[in-house]
mmCIF file of C-alpha atoms in Angstrom:
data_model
loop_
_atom_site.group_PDB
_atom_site.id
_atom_site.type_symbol
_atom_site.label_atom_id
_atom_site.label_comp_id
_atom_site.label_asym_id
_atom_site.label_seq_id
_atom_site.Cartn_x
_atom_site.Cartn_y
_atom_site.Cartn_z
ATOM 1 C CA UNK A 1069 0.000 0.000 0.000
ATOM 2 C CA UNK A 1070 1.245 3.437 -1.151
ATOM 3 C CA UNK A 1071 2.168 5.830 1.800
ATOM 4 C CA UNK A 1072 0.007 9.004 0.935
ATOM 5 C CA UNK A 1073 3.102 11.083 2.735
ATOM 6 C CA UNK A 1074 5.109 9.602 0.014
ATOM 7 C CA UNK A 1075 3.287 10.927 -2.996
ATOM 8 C CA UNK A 1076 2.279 13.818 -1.986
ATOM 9 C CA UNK A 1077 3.577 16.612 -4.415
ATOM 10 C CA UNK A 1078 5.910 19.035 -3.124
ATOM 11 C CA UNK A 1079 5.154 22.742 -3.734
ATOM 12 C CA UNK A 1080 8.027 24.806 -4.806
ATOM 13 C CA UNK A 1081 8.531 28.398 -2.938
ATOM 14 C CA UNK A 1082 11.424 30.579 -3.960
ATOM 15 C CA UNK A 1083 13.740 30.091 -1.156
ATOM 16 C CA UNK A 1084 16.188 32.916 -2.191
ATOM 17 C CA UNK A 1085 15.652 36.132 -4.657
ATOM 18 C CA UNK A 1086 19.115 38.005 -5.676
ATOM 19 C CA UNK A 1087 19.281 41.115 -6.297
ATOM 20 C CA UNK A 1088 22.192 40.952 -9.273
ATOM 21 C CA UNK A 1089 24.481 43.784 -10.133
ATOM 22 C CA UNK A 1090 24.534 46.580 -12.880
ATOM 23 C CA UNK A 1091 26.199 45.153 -15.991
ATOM 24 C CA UNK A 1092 30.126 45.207 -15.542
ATOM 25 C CA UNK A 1093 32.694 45.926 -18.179
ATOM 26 C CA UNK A 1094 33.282 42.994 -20.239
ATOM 27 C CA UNK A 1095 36.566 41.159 -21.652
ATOM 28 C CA UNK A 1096 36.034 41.895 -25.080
ATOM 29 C CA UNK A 1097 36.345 45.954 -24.396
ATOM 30 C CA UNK A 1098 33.657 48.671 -24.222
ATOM 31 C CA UNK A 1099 30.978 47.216 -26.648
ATOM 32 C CA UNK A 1100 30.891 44.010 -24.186
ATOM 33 C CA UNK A 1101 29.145 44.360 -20.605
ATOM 34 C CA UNK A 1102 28.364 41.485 -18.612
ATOM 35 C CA UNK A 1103 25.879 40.384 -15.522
ATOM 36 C CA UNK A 1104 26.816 37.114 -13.508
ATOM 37 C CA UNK A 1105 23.281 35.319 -13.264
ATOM 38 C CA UNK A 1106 25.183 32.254 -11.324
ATOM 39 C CA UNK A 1107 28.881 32.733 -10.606
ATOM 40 C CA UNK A 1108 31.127 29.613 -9.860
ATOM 41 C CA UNK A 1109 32.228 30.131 -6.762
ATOM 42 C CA UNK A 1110 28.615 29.557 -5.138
ATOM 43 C CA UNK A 1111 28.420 26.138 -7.020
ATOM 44 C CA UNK A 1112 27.537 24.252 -3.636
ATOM 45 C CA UNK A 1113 24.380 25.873 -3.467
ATOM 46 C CA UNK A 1114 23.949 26.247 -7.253
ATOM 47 C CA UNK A 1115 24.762 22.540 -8.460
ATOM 48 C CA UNK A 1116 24.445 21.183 -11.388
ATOM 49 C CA UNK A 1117 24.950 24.768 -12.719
ATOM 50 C CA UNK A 1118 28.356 26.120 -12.728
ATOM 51 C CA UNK A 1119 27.613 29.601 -14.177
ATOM 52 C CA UNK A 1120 25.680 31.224 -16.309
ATOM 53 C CA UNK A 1121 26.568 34.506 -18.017
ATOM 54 C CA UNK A 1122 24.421 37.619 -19.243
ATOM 55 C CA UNK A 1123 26.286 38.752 -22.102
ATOM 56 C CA UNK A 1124 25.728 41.919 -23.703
ATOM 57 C CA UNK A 1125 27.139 43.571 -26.696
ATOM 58 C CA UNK A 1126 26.539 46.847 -27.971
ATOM 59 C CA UNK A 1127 29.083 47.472 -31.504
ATOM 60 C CA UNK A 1128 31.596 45.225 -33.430
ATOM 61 C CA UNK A 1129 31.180 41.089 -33.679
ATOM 62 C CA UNK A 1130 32.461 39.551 -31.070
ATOM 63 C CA UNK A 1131 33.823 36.014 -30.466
ATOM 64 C CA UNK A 1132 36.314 33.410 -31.548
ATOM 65 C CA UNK A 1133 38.146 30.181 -31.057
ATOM 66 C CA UNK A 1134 38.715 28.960 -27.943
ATOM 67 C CA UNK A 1135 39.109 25.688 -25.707
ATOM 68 C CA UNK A 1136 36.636 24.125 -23.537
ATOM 69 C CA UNK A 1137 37.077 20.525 -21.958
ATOM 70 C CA UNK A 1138 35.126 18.671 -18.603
ATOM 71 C CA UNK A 1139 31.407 20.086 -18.574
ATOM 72 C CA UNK A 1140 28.861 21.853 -21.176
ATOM 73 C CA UNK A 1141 27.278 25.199 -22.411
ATOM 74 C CA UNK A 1142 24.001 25.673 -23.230
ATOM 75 C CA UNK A 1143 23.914 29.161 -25.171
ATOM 76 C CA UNK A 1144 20.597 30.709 -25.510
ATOM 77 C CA UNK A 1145 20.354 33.918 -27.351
ATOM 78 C CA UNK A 1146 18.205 36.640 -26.302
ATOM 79 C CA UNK A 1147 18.706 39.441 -28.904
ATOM 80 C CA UNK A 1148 20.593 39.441 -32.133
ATOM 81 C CA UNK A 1149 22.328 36.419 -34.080
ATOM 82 C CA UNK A 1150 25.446 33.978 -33.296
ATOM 83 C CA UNK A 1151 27.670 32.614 -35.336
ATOM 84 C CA UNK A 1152 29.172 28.838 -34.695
ATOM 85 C CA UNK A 1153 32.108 26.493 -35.536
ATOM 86 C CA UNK A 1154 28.841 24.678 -37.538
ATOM 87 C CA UNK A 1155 26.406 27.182 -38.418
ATOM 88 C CA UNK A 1156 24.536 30.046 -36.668
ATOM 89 C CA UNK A 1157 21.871 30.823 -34.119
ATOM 90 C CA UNK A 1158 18.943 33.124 -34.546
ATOM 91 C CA UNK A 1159 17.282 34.942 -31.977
ATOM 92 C CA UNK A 1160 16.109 32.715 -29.336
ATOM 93 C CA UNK A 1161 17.587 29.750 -30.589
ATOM 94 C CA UNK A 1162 20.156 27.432 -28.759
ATOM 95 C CA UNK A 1163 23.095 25.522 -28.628
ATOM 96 C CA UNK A 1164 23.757 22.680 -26.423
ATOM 97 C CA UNK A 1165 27.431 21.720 -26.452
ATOM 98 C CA UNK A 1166 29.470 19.132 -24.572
ATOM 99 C CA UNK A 1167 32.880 20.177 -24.018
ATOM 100 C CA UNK A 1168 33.680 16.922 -22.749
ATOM 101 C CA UNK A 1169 37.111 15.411 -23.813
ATOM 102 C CA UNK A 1170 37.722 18.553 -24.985
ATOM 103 C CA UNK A 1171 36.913 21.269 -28.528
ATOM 104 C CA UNK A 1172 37.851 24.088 -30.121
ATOM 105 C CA UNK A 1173 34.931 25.862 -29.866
ATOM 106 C CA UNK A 1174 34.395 29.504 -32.221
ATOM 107 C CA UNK A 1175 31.520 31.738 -31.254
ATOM 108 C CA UNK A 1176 30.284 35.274 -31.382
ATOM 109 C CA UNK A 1177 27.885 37.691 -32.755
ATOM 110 C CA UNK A 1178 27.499 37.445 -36.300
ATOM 111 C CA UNK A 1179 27.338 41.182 -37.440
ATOM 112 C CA UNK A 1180 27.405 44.210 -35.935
ATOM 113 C CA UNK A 1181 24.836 45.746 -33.673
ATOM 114 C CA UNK A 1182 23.226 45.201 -30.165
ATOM 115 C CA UNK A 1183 22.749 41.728 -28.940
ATOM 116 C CA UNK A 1184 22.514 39.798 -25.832
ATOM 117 C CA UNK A 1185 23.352 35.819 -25.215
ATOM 118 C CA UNK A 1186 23.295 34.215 -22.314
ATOM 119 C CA UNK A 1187 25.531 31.314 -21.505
ATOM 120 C CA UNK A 1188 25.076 28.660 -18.774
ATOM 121 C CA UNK A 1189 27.739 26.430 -17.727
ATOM 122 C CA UNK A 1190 26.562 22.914 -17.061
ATOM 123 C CA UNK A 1191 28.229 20.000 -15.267
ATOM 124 C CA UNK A 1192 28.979 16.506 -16.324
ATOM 125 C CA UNK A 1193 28.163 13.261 -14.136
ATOM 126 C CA UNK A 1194 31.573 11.760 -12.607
ATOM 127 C CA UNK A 1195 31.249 9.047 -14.736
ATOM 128 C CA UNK A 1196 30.723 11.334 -17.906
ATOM 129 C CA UNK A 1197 33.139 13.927 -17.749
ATOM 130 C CA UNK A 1198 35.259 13.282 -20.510
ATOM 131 C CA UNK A 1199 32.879 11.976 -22.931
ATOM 132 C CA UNK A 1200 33.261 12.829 -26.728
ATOM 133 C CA UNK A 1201 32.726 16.278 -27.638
ATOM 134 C CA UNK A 1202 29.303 17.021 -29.548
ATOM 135 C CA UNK A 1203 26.770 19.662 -29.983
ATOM 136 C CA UNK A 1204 22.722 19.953 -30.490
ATOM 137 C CA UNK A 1205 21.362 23.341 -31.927
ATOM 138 C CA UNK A 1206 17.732 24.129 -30.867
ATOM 139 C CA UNK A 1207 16.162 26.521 -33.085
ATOM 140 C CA UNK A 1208 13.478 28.120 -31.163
ATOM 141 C CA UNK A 1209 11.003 27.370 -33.935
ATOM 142 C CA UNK A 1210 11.162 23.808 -33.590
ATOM 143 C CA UNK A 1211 10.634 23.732 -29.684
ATOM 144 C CA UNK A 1212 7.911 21.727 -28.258
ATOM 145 C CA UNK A 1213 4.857 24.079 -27.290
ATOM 146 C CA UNK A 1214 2.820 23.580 -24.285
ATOM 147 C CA UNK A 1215 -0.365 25.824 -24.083
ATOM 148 C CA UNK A 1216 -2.266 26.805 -21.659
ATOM 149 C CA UNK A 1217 -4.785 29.560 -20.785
ATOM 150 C CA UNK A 1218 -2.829 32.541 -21.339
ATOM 151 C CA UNK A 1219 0.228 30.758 -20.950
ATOM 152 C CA UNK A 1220 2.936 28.902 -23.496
ATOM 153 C CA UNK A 1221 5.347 26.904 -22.593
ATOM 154 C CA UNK A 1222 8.884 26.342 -24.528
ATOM 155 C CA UNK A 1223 11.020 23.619 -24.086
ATOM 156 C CA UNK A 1224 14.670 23.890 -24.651
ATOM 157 C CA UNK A 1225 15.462 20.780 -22.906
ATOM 158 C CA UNK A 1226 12.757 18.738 -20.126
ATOM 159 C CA UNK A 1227 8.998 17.939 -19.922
ATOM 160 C CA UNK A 1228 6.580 20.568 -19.033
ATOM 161 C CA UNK A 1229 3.237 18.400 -18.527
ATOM 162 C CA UNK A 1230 2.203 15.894 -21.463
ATOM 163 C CA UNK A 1231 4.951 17.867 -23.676
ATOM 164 C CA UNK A 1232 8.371 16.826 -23.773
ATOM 165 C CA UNK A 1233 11.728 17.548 -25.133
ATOM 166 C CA UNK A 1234 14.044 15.500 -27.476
ATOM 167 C CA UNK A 1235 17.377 17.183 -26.320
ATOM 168 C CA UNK A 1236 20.038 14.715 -25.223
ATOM 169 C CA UNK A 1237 21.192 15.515 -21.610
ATOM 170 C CA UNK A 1238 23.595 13.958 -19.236
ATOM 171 C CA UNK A 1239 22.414 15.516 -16.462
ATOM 172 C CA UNK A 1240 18.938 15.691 -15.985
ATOM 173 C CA UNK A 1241 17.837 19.085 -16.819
ATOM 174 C CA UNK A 1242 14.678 21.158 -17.488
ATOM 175 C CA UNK A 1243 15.184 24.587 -19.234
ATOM 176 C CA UNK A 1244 11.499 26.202 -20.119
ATOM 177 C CA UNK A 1245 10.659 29.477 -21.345
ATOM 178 C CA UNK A 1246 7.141 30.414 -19.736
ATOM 179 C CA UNK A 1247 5.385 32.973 -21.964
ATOM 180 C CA UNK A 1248 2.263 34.059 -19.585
ATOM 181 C CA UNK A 1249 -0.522 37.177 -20.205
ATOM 182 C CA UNK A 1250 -1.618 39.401 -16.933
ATOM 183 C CA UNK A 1251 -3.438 37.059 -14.202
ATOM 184 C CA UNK A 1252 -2.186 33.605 -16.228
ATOM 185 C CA UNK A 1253 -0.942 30.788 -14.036
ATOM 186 C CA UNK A 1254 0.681 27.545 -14.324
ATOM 187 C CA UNK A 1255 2.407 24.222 -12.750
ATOM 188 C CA UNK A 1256 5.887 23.353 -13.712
ATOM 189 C CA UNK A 1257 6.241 19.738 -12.358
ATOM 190 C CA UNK A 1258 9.996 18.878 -11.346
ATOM 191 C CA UNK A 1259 11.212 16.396 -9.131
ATOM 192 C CA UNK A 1260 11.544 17.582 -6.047
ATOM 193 C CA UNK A 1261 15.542 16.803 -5.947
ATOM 194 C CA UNK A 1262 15.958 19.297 -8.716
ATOM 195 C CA UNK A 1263 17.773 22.244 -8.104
ATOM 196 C CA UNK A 1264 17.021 25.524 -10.033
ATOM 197 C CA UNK A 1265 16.386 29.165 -10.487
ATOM 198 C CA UNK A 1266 14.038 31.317 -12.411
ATOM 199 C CA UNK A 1267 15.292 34.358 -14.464
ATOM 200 C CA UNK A 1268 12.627 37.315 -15.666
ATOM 201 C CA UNK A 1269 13.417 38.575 -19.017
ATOM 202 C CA UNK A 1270 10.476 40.934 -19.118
ATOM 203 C CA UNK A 1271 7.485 41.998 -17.205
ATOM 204 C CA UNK A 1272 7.215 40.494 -13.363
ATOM 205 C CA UNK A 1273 5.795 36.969 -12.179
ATOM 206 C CA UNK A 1274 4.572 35.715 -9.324
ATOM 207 C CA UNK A 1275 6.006 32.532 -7.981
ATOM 208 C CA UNK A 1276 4.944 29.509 -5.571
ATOM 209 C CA UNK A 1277 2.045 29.586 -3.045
ATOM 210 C CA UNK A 1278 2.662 32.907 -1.628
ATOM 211 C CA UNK A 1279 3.460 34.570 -5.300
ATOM 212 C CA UNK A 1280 6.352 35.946 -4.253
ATOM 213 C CA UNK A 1281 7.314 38.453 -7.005
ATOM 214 C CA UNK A 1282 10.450 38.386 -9.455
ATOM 215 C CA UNK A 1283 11.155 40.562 -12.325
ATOM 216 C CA UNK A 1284 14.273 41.350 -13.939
ATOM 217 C CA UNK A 1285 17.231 41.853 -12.674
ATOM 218 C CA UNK A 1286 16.899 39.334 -9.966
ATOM 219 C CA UNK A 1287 17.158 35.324 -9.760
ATOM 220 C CA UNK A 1288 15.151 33.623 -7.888
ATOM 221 C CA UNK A 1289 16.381 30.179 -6.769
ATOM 222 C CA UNK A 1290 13.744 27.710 -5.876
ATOM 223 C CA UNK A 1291 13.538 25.915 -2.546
ATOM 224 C CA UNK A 1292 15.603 22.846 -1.778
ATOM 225 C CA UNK A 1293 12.379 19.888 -0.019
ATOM 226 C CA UNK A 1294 14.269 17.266 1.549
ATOM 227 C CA UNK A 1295 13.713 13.762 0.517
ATOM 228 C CA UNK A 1296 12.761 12.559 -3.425
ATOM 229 C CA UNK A 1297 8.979 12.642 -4.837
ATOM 230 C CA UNK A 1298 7.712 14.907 -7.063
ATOM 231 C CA UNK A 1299 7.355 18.950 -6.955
ATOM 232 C CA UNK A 1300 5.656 21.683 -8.664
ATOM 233 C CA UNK A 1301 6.015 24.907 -9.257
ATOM 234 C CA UNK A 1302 3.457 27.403 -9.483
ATOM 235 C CA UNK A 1303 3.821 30.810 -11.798
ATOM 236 C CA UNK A 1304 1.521 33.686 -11.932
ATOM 237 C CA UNK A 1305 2.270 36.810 -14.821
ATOM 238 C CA UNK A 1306 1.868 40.086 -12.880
ATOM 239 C CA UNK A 1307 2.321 41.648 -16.148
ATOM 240 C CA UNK A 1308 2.874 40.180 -19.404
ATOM 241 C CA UNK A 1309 5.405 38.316 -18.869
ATOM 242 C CA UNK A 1310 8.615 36.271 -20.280
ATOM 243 C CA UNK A 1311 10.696 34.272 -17.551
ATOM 244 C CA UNK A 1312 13.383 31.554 -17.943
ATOM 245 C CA UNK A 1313 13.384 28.278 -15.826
ATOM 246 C CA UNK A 1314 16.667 26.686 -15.066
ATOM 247 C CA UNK A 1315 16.269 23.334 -13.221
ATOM 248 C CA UNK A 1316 18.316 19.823 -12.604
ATOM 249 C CA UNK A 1317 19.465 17.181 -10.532
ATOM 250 C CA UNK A 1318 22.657 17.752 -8.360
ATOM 251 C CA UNK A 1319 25.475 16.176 -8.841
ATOM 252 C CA UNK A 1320 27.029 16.505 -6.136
ATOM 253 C CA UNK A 1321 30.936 16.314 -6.935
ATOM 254 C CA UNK A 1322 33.079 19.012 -6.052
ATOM 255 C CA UNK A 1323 34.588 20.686 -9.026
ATOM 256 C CA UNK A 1324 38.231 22.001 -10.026
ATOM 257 C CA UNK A 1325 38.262 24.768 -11.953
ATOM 258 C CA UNK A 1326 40.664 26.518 -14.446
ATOM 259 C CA UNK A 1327 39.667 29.496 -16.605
ATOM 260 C CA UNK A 1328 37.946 27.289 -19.609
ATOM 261 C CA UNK A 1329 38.510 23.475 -18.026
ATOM 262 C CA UNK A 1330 36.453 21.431 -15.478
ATOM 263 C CA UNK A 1331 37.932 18.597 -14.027
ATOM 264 C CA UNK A 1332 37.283 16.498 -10.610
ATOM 265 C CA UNK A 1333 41.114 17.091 -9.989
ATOM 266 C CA UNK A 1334 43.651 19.425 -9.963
ATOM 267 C CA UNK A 1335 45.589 16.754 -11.794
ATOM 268 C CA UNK A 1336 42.530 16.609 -14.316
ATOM 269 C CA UNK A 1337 43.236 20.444 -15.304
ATOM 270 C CA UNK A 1338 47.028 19.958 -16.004
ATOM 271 C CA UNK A 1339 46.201 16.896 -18.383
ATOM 272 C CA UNK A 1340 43.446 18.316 -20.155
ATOM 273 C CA UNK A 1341 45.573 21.822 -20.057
ATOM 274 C CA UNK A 1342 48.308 19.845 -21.907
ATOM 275 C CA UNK A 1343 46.383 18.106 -24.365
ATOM 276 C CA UNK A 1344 45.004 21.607 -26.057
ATOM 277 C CA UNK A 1345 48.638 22.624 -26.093
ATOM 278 C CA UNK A 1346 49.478 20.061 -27.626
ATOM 279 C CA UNK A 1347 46.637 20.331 -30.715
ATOM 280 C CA UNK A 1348 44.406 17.567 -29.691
ATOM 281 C CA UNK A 1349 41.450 19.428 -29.572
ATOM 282 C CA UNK A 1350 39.268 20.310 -32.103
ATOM 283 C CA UNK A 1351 35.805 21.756 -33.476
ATOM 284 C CA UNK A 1352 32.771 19.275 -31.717
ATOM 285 C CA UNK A 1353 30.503 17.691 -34.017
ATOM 286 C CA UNK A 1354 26.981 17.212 -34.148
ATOM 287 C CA UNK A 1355 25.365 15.002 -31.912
#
């Protein structure tokens, strides 16, 4: 007989609500400006996600080769185009790379003008971190579409009720973009283990049971239930609305870290340092 306690469904609260700093100068000079949505030395609280960068550009392309090796990106651009090793990325579209055993990885704005990307910084399982190199682009038109009153849902990656996803992940993750009209609500199901923030693009929402409020310029990172089961999420629009939804499942392996590499190991960053040096690395291909 099923304990009731047991499958009970966990509401979701925002258990924390950052204010995040003005955009900072850059390192690609004074068209580039930057906002650290998740910064990597909080990654014990922020797990699975190492960072995740705001980018914005206001002038000349930007971008170009460099190495990555031990974890993934998932680029999602907000305004403007991007250019890739492969191809290129419209507004809204995405890219979903695994750095892996290491690439060679080329990327920037494709022309001239204002845009705005934002790239998240994803771990790899233990068991996974150096597995080939590989990339999925998700072009925002093709997304799975979950509608509800007043509401759409699109899925970059995850389920969102009966509507799910075909991106490949390693770690289990859900990222939704929640389209929702004045006085629109929905339920974002996650398992409760799933760690995970919400970031407002535009207009405000109002989140969990007590609809606290978020707009942008702050993350709001979701509660953290103890035990396993299943969760969900409430959202309300204040205002028309546009709002981001970051979510997975810990890892929880502590991480070395070195500029572009990941490893479990400080020993891990001096191989995978020497490899690149010595040319081993090189553009990822499709998945």
């Amino acid at each position: 007989m099923t304990n009731p306690k047991q499958s009970q469904t966990v509401e979701r609260r925002l258990g924390r609500v950052i204010d995040l700093p003005a955009p900072m100068p850059g390192q690609f000079g004074p068209a580039h400006t930057v906002v650290p949505v998740v910064s990597p030395e909080d990654y014990a609280l922020s797990d699975p996600f190492i960072l995740l960068m705001d980018d914005r550009i206001n002038g000349k392309p930007i971008g170009g080769p460099h190495p990555h090796a031990g974890f993934e990106t998932v680029t999602l651009v907000e305004k403007g185009g991007m250019a890739h090793d492969s191809g290129r990325l419209g507004e809204r579209d995405a890219q979903w790379m695994t750095a892996g055993s290491g690439v060679i990885h080329g990327e920037g704005l494709d022309s001239a003008g204002e845009g705005r990307i934002l790239q998240l910084w994803l771990t790899l399982p233990k068991a996974q971190r150096w597995v080939p190199a590989s990339y999925q682009d998700l072009p925002y038109a093709e997304l799975p579409v979950r509608r509800e009153s007043g509401v759409e849902v699109r899925l970059y990656s995850g389920s969102s009720g009966a509507v799910r996803s075909q991106t490949k992940n390693y770690v289990p993750v859900t990222l939704a973009e929640f389209q929702l009209e004045p006085g629109a609500s929905i339920e974002q199901d996650l398992p409760a283990s799933y760690n995970g923030f919400l970031y407002v693009m535009e207009g405000e929402v109002a989140v969990g049971p007590e609809g606290r409020a978020l707009r942008p310029g702050q993350v709001g990172w979701l509660d953290r239930p103890k035990g396993g089961g299943d969760s969900s999420l409430r959202i309300t629009g204040t205002t028309r609305a546009r709002a981001l939804l970051y979510a997975g499942q810990p890892q929880g392996d502590p991480l070395v870290s070195h500029g572009p590499f990941i490893g479990d190991t400080q020993a891990d960053i001096l191989r995978v340092m020497g490899e690149y040096r010595s040319g081993r690395y090189s553009a990822p291909p499709r998945r």
